[in-house]
Amino acid sequence: MSAGSKPAGFVHPRSLALLAREGISTEGYHSKSWENLPATPDIVISVCGNAAGETCPAYLGPVLRSHWGVEDPAHATGTDEEIDAAFVKAYSILRARIEAFLALSLETLQHDKTALKAAMDKIAANIT
């Protein structure tokens, strides 16, 4: 699931175009608030960046949290090529981090939340 504290109300067209180029279906994607999630998450990964002055609100709930800050490409300025490059950079970082997360031995880590949090934080620190 993906959601935010202050959803824009739309999925950025450059995000949709990039995902389409990557062969990822965007059917049913929409902007949503975490207040409207269909279930309470077990893990919350915040991805807000700092360069655009974004705040990273704390999700209220008893969940495992990790911060994988990535600059929001929606705030990028410059030529079309520079803005597209910002979207590609954010996508590439997040994809690599997600792949590293999915490669974790969750069978081993699921019983040790401290180790899981450390592994998730290490992913953010090592993949930039």
Short mmCIF file of C-alpha atoms in Angstrom, two decimals:
data_model
loop_
_atom_site.label_atom_id
_atom_site.label_comp_id
_atom_site.label_asym_id
_atom_site.label_seq_id
_atom_site.Cartn_x
_atom_site.Cartn_y
_atom_site.Cartn_z
CA MET A 1 0.00 0.00 0.00
CA SER A 2 1.09 3.53 -0.60
CA ALA A 3 -0.39 6.62 0.99
CA GLY A 4 0.60 9.95 2.43
CA SER A 5 -0.23 12.42 5.14
CA LYS A 6 -1.04 15.17 2.62
CA PRO A 7 -2.05 13.53 -0.68
CA ALA A 8 -1.95 15.74 -3.76
CA GLY A 9 -5.27 14.45 -5.05
CA PHE A 10 -3.72 13.02 -8.21
CA VAL A 11 -0.87 10.76 -9.30
CA HIS A 12 1.76 12.87 -11.02
CA PRO A 13 1.62 12.37 -14.81
CA ARG A 14 5.42 11.98 -14.99
CA SER A 15 5.22 9.17 -12.43
CA LEU A 16 2.58 7.40 -14.47
CA ALA A 17 4.61 7.85 -17.67
CA LEU A 18 7.78 6.50 -16.02
CA LEU A 19 5.99 3.46 -14.62
CA ALA A 20 4.45 2.78 -18.03
CA ARG A 21 7.91 2.95 -19.64
CA GLU A 22 9.10 0.45 -17.02
CA GLY A 23 6.23 -1.89 -17.90
CA ILE A 24 4.47 -1.42 -14.57
CA SER A 25 0.68 -1.27 -14.70
CA THR A 26 -0.80 1.79 -13.03
CA GLU A 27 -4.41 0.66 -13.27
CA GLY A 28 -6.30 1.73 -10.19
CA TYR A 29 -3.52 3.98 -8.85
CA HIS A 30 -4.84 7.05 -7.10
CA SER A 31 -3.72 9.59 -4.55
CA LYS A 32 -4.81 8.63 -1.04
CA SER A 33 -4.39 9.53 2.58
CA TRP A 34 -3.06 7.05 5.09
CA GLU A 35 -6.27 7.74 7.00
CA ASN A 36 -8.16 5.85 4.27
CA LEU A 37 -6.05 2.69 4.04
CA PRO A 38 -8.08 -0.52 3.93
CA ALA A 39 -5.92 -2.10 6.64
CA THR A 40 -3.47 -1.06 9.33
CA PRO A 41 0.06 -1.59 8.04
CA ASP A 42 2.61 -3.70 9.91
CA ILE A 43 5.48 -1.63 8.52
CA VAL A 44 5.59 2.05 7.58
CA ILE A 45 8.40 3.34 5.39
CA SER A 46 8.48 7.11 5.03
CA VAL A 47 10.10 8.41 1.86
CA CYS A 48 9.81 12.18 2.27
CA GLY A 49 12.93 14.15 1.43
CA ASN A 50 14.35 17.30 2.92
CA ALA A 51 15.50 19.53 0.05
CA ALA A 52 11.98 20.73 -0.74
CA GLY A 53 11.27 21.51 2.91
CA GLU A 54 8.99 18.51 3.29
CA THR A 55 8.10 17.38 6.75
CA CYS A 56 7.99 13.69 7.56
CA PRO A 57 5.00 13.24 9.80
CA ALA A 58 4.96 10.31 12.16
CA TYR A 59 2.37 7.70 11.31
CA LEU A 60 0.34 7.20 14.44
CA GLY A 61 0.07 3.57 15.27
CA PRO A 62 2.04 0.67 16.73
CA VAL A 63 4.02 -0.23 13.63
CA LEU A 64 7.62 -0.86 12.66
CA ARG A 65 8.99 2.31 11.05
CA SER A 66 11.94 3.11 8.82
CA HIS A 67 12.81 6.28 6.92
CA TRP A 68 13.97 5.92 3.31
CA GLY A 69 14.13 9.60 2.42
CA VAL A 70 14.11 10.39 -1.29
CA GLU A 71 13.75 13.85 -2.75
CA ASP A 72 10.27 14.31 -4.20
CA PRO A 73 10.67 14.70 -7.96
CA ALA A 74 7.37 16.59 -8.11
CA HIS A 75 9.33 19.54 -6.69
CA ALA A 76 12.07 19.34 -9.33
CA THR A 77 12.73 22.35 -11.50
CA GLY A 78 14.65 22.88 -14.70
CA THR A 79 14.30 21.59 -18.22
CA ASP A 80 11.98 18.70 -19.09
CA GLU A 81 15.06 16.46 -19.25
CA GLU A 82 16.21 17.57 -15.77
CA ILE A 83 12.76 17.04 -14.29
CA ASP A 84 12.45 13.62 -15.95
CA ALA A 85 15.91 12.76 -14.56
CA ALA A 86 14.68 13.60 -11.05
CA PHE A 87 11.77 11.17 -11.49
CA VAL A 88 14.10 8.46 -12.81
CA LYS A 89 16.50 8.99 -9.89
CA ALA A 90 13.74 8.69 -7.28
CA TYR A 91 12.32 5.62 -9.02
CA SER A 92 15.74 3.96 -9.28
CA ILE A 93 16.56 4.53 -5.61
CA LEU A 94 13.19 3.26 -4.41
CA ARG A 95 13.24 0.26 -6.75
CA ALA A 96 16.70 -0.77 -5.53
CA ARG A 97 15.64 -0.37 -1.90
CA ILE A 98 12.44 -2.35 -2.43
CA GLU A 99 14.37 -5.13 -4.16
CA ALA A 100 16.85 -5.21 -1.25
CA PHE A 101 13.95 -5.34 1.21
CA LEU A 102 12.31 -8.21 -0.67
CA ALA A 103 15.64 -10.07 -0.67
CA LEU A 104 15.83 -10.01 3.15
CA SER A 105 15.36 -13.31 4.91
CA LEU A 106 12.02 -12.34 6.36
CA GLU A 107 11.50 -15.84 7.67
CA THR A 108 14.45 -15.17 9.97
CA LEU A 109 13.69 -11.48 10.62
CA GLN A 110 9.95 -11.76 11.22
CA HIS A 111 10.51 -12.84 14.81
CA ASP A 112 13.07 -10.13 15.55
CA LYS A 113 11.67 -6.66 14.93
CA THR A 114 14.89 -5.02 16.10
CA ALA A 115 16.88 -6.91 13.48
CA LEU A 116 14.28 -6.16 10.81
CA LYS A 117 14.34 -2.44 11.62
CA ALA A 118 18.15 -2.45 11.53
CA ALA A 119 18.11 -4.20 8.15
CA MET A 120 15.58 -1.72 6.76
CA ASP A 121 17.57 1.26 8.05
CA LYS A 122 20.74 -0.23 6.55
CA ILE A 123 19.01 -0.46 3.16
CA ALA A 124 18.27 3.27 3.29
CA ALA A 125 21.83 4.11 4.31
CA ASN A 126 23.51 1.93 1.69
CA ILE A 127 21.33 2.52 -1.37
CA THR A 128 21.34 6.17 -2.41
#
